[in-house]
Amino acid sequence: MLIGRVIRPHGLDGALRIQPYSDNPNRFRSGRTLEVAGVSATVDSYQPVAGGHALLKLTEVEDSREARKFAGEWIFAAIDAEDALPPGEFYHYQLVGLSVVTDQGERLGTIQEILATGSNDVYVVSGDAGDELLLPAISQVVQQIDLEAQTVRVHLIDGLR
């Protein structure tokens, strides 16, 4: 699962300034194995800093010269049992690509992107004809998410088209 991106090296000891894409601090806990640029590495330390960034120190990255190799790279973590969500909650990566159909059986397209707006997520649905529909992820609209069937059933309330 994608959990962040390296912005640049920080300091001389090989620390990385990152943009975390996860609000779960366990994903960056000391001793956890992450993958950066196809390389497995162990978290030595993690510290949030100003601007929504964080400093990540990986055990295998010993100096700023090595850290420079990771600038711009994505950070991934394996999903384990402690990352499991409660029933009815889903990670964004699980929803992107799902087919969206109405409660009337009309196929609207597939979820291409999910926008985090603060109050609720918004699903960006791309139709077969290239049209785009923005669906708020609220209970009045999203009726069922079925990961096995790869579908999301929605009810289109007034004003959504």
mmCIF file of C-alpha atoms in Angstrom:
data_model
loop_
_atom_site.group_PDB
_atom_site.id
_atom_site.type_symbol
_atom_site.label_atom_id
_atom_site.label_comp_id
_atom_site.label_asym_id
_atom_site.label_seq_id
_atom_site.Cartn_x
_atom_site.Cartn_y
_atom_site.Cartn_z
ATOM 1 C CA MET A 1 0.000 0.000 0.000
ATOM 2 C CA LEU A 2 1.259 3.490 -0.860
ATOM 3 C CA ILE A 3 1.976 5.414 2.357
ATOM 4 C CA GLY A 4 4.155 8.333 1.296
ATOM 5 C CA ARG A 5 6.677 9.947 -1.009
ATOM 6 C CA VAL A 6 10.248 11.038 -0.388
ATOM 7 C CA ILE A 7 10.695 14.764 -0.940
ATOM 8 C CA ARG A 8 14.436 15.077 -0.362
ATOM 9 C CA PRO A 9 17.289 14.122 1.958
ATOM 10 C CA HIS A 10 17.409 15.878 5.322
ATOM 11 C CA GLY A 11 20.651 16.444 7.182
ATOM 12 C CA LEU A 12 23.853 14.425 7.027
ATOM 13 C CA ASP A 13 22.767 11.198 8.739
ATOM 14 C CA GLY A 14 20.628 9.877 5.841
ATOM 15 C CA ALA A 15 17.243 11.025 7.088
ATOM 16 C CA LEU A 16 14.538 11.618 4.483
ATOM 17 C CA ARG A 17 11.985 14.431 4.424
ATOM 18 C CA ILE A 18 8.750 12.779 3.300
ATOM 19 C CA GLN A 19 5.142 13.598 2.517
ATOM 20 C CA PRO A 20 3.169 10.929 4.418
ATOM 21 C CA TYR A 21 -0.047 9.745 2.746
ATOM 22 C CA SER A 22 -1.194 7.865 5.821
ATOM 23 C CA ASP A 23 -2.525 9.211 9.094
ATOM 24 C CA ASN A 24 -1.827 5.890 10.796
ATOM 25 C CA PRO A 25 1.443 6.348 12.760
ATOM 26 C CA ASN A 26 1.863 2.546 13.051
ATOM 27 C CA ARG A 27 2.765 2.433 9.372
ATOM 28 C CA PHE A 28 6.006 4.258 10.220
ATOM 29 C CA ARG A 29 6.758 2.645 13.582
ATOM 30 C CA SER A 30 10.321 1.717 14.428
ATOM 31 C CA GLY A 31 11.239 -1.745 13.146
ATOM 32 C CA ARG A 32 8.604 -1.818 10.389
ATOM 33 C CA THR A 33 9.775 -2.845 6.928
ATOM 34 C CA LEU A 34 8.987 -0.450 4.085
ATOM 35 C CA GLU A 35 9.776 -0.493 0.395
ATOM 36 C CA VAL A 36 11.328 2.574 -1.227
ATOM 37 C CA ALA A 37 12.476 2.517 -4.878
ATOM 38 C CA GLY A 38 12.193 -1.271 -4.905
ATOM 39 C CA VAL A 39 14.464 -1.607 -1.863
ATOM 40 C CA SER A 40 13.297 -3.085 1.453
ATOM 41 C CA ALA A 41 14.327 -0.950 4.402
ATOM 42 C CA THR A 42 13.680 -0.882 8.137
ATOM 43 C CA VAL A 43 12.295 2.177 9.908
ATOM 44 C CA ASP A 44 14.741 3.482 12.494
ATOM 45 C CA SER A 45 12.745 6.586 13.453
ATOM 46 C CA TYR A 46 9.845 8.748 12.315
ATOM 47 C CA GLN A 47 9.058 12.308 13.374
ATOM 48 C CA PRO A 48 6.280 14.572 12.064
ATOM 49 C CA VAL A 49 7.453 18.118 11.284
ATOM 50 C CA ALA A 50 5.881 21.377 10.095
ATOM 51 C CA GLY A 51 3.961 21.610 6.839
ATOM 52 C CA GLY A 52 2.471 18.122 7.048
ATOM 53 C CA HIS A 53 5.870 16.560 6.338
ATOM 54 C CA ALA A 54 7.842 14.091 8.422
ATOM 55 C CA LEU A 55 11.420 12.963 8.863
ATOM 56 C CA LEU A 56 11.970 9.273 8.215
ATOM 57 C CA LYS A 57 15.240 7.560 9.103
ATOM 58 C CA LEU A 58 15.819 4.141 7.569
ATOM 59 C CA THR A 59 18.418 1.857 9.143
ATOM 60 C CA GLU A 60 19.929 0.966 5.758
ATOM 61 C CA VAL A 61 20.445 4.597 4.672
ATOM 62 C CA GLU A 62 23.557 5.798 6.472
ATOM 63 C CA ASP A 63 24.354 9.216 4.985
ATOM 64 C CA SER A 64 23.034 12.046 2.811
ATOM 65 C CA ARG A 65 24.743 10.624 -0.289
ATOM 66 C CA GLU A 66 22.679 7.433 -0.026
ATOM 67 C CA ALA A 67 19.544 9.408 0.893
ATOM 68 C CA ARG A 68 19.760 11.468 -2.333
ATOM 69 C CA LYS A 69 19.047 8.278 -4.328
ATOM 70 C CA PHE A 70 15.543 8.167 -2.834
ATOM 71 C CA ALA A 71 14.406 11.723 -3.672
ATOM 72 C CA GLY A 72 11.027 11.632 -5.429
ATOM 73 C CA GLU A 73 10.471 7.923 -4.767
ATOM 74 C CA TRP A 74 7.240 6.380 -3.456
ATOM 75 C CA ILE A 75 7.090 4.643 -0.062
ATOM 76 C CA PHE A 76 5.107 1.414 0.281
ATOM 77 C CA ALA A 77 4.182 -0.794 3.241
ATOM 78 C CA ALA A 78 2.684 -4.250 3.314
ATOM 79 C CA ILE A 79 -0.786 -4.503 4.812
ATOM 80 C CA ASP A 80 -0.831 -6.552 7.978
ATOM 81 C CA ALA A 81 -3.444 -7.495 10.554
ATOM 82 C CA GLU A 82 -3.063 -4.299 12.569
ATOM 83 C CA ASP A 83 -3.909 -2.263 9.460
ATOM 84 C CA ALA A 84 -7.286 -3.968 9.082
ATOM 85 C CA LEU A 85 -10.212 -1.573 8.962
ATOM 86 C CA PRO A 86 -13.546 -2.001 10.696
ATOM 87 C CA PRO A 87 -16.379 -3.512 8.613
ATOM 88 C CA GLY A 88 -17.774 -1.054 6.089
ATOM 89 C CA GLU A 89 -14.556 0.974 5.809
ATOM 90 C CA PHE A 90 -12.174 0.697 2.882
ATOM 91 C CA TYR A 91 -8.767 1.914 1.788
ATOM 92 C CA HIS A 92 -8.779 4.180 -1.247
ATOM 93 C CA TYR A 93 -6.651 1.743 -3.236
ATOM 94 C CA GLN A 94 -9.389 -0.885 -2.774
ATOM 95 C CA LEU A 95 -12.010 1.366 -4.382
ATOM 96 C CA VAL A 96 -10.119 2.776 -7.370
ATOM 97 C CA GLY A 97 -11.056 0.741 -10.437
ATOM 98 C CA LEU A 98 -14.376 -0.530 -9.083
ATOM 99 C CA SER A 99 -17.391 -0.395 -11.393
ATOM 100 C CA VAL A 100 -20.134 2.010 -10.307
ATOM 101 C CA VAL A 101 -23.788 1.112 -10.958
ATOM 102 C CA THR A 102 -26.996 2.808 -9.867
ATOM 103 C CA ASP A 103 -29.715 1.159 -7.828
ATOM 104 C CA GLN A 104 -31.650 1.151 -11.139
ATOM 105 C CA GLY A 105 -28.945 -1.012 -12.810
ATOM 106 C CA GLU A 106 -27.360 1.750 -14.927
ATOM 107 C CA ARG A 107 -23.575 1.478 -15.299
ATOM 108 C CA LEU A 108 -21.989 4.881 -14.619
ATOM 109 C CA GLY A 109 -18.313 3.959 -15.111
ATOM 110 C CA THR A 110 -15.348 3.241 -12.858
ATOM 111 C CA ILE A 111 -13.824 5.035 -9.905
ATOM 112 C CA GLN A 112 -10.675 6.726 -11.224
ATOM 113 C CA GLU A 113 -9.711 8.776 -8.197
ATOM 114 C CA ILE A 114 -10.856 9.618 -4.690
ATOM 115 C CA LEU A 115 -10.730 13.194 -3.452
ATOM 116 C CA ALA A 116 -10.403 13.698 0.302
ATOM 117 C CA THR A 117 -12.369 16.889 0.943
ATOM 118 C CA GLY A 118 -12.363 16.886 4.734
ATOM 119 C CA SER A 119 -16.059 16.331 5.398
ATOM 120 C CA ASN A 120 -16.385 13.285 3.134
ATOM 121 C CA ASP A 121 -14.534 11.676 0.257
ATOM 122 C CA VAL A 122 -15.658 12.258 -3.321
ATOM 123 C CA TYR A 123 -15.435 9.473 -5.904
ATOM 124 C CA VAL A 124 -14.370 10.627 -9.364
ATOM 125 C CA VAL A 125 -16.218 8.275 -11.730
ATOM 126 C CA SER A 126 -15.166 8.151 -15.366
ATOM 127 C CA GLY A 127 -17.870 6.966 -17.756
ATOM 128 C CA ASP A 128 -17.406 4.856 -20.889
ATOM 129 C CA ALA A 129 -18.063 7.922 -23.082
ATOM 130 C CA GLY A 130 -15.335 9.910 -21.323
ATOM 131 C CA ASP A 131 -17.749 11.858 -19.130
ATOM 132 C CA GLU A 132 -16.914 12.419 -15.466
ATOM 133 C CA LEU A 133 -19.199 12.286 -12.455
ATOM 134 C CA LEU A 134 -18.374 13.358 -8.906
ATOM 135 C CA LEU A 135 -20.126 11.277 -6.255
ATOM 136 C CA PRO A 136 -19.969 12.179 -2.563
ATOM 137 C CA ALA A 137 -19.150 9.179 -0.417
ATOM 138 C CA ILE A 138 -22.112 9.628 1.904
ATOM 139 C CA SER A 139 -24.679 7.089 3.046
ATOM 140 C CA GLN A 140 -27.477 8.745 1.027
ATOM 141 C CA VAL A 141 -25.496 8.053 -2.184
ATOM 142 C CA VAL A 142 -23.271 5.000 -1.622
ATOM 143 C CA GLN A 143 -25.507 2.034 -0.847
ATOM 144 C CA GLN A 144 -23.146 -0.928 -1.119
ATOM 145 C CA ILE A 145 -19.477 -1.627 -1.798
ATOM 146 C CA ASP A 146 -18.776 -5.191 -2.876
ATOM 147 C CA LEU A 147 -15.055 -5.835 -3.246
ATOM 148 C CA GLU A 148 -15.570 -9.420 -4.419
ATOM 149 C CA ALA A 149 -17.906 -8.339 -7.229
ATOM 150 C CA GLN A 150 -15.768 -5.224 -7.842
ATOM 151 C CA THR A 151 -18.845 -2.966 -7.760
ATOM 152 C CA VAL A 152 -20.201 0.040 -5.938
ATOM 153 C CA ARG A 153 -23.980 0.483 -5.937
ATOM 154 C CA VAL A 154 -25.143 4.083 -5.661
ATOM 155 C CA HIS A 155 -28.372 6.050 -5.488
ATOM 156 C CA LEU A 156 -28.243 9.264 -7.519
ATOM 157 C CA ILE A 157 -29.845 12.003 -5.461
ATOM 158 C CA ASP A 158 -31.060 15.184 -7.159
ATOM 159 C CA GLY A 159 -28.285 17.385 -8.513
ATOM 160 C CA LEU A 160 -25.603 14.754 -8.997
ATOM 161 C CA ARG A 161 -25.852 14.647 -12.805
#
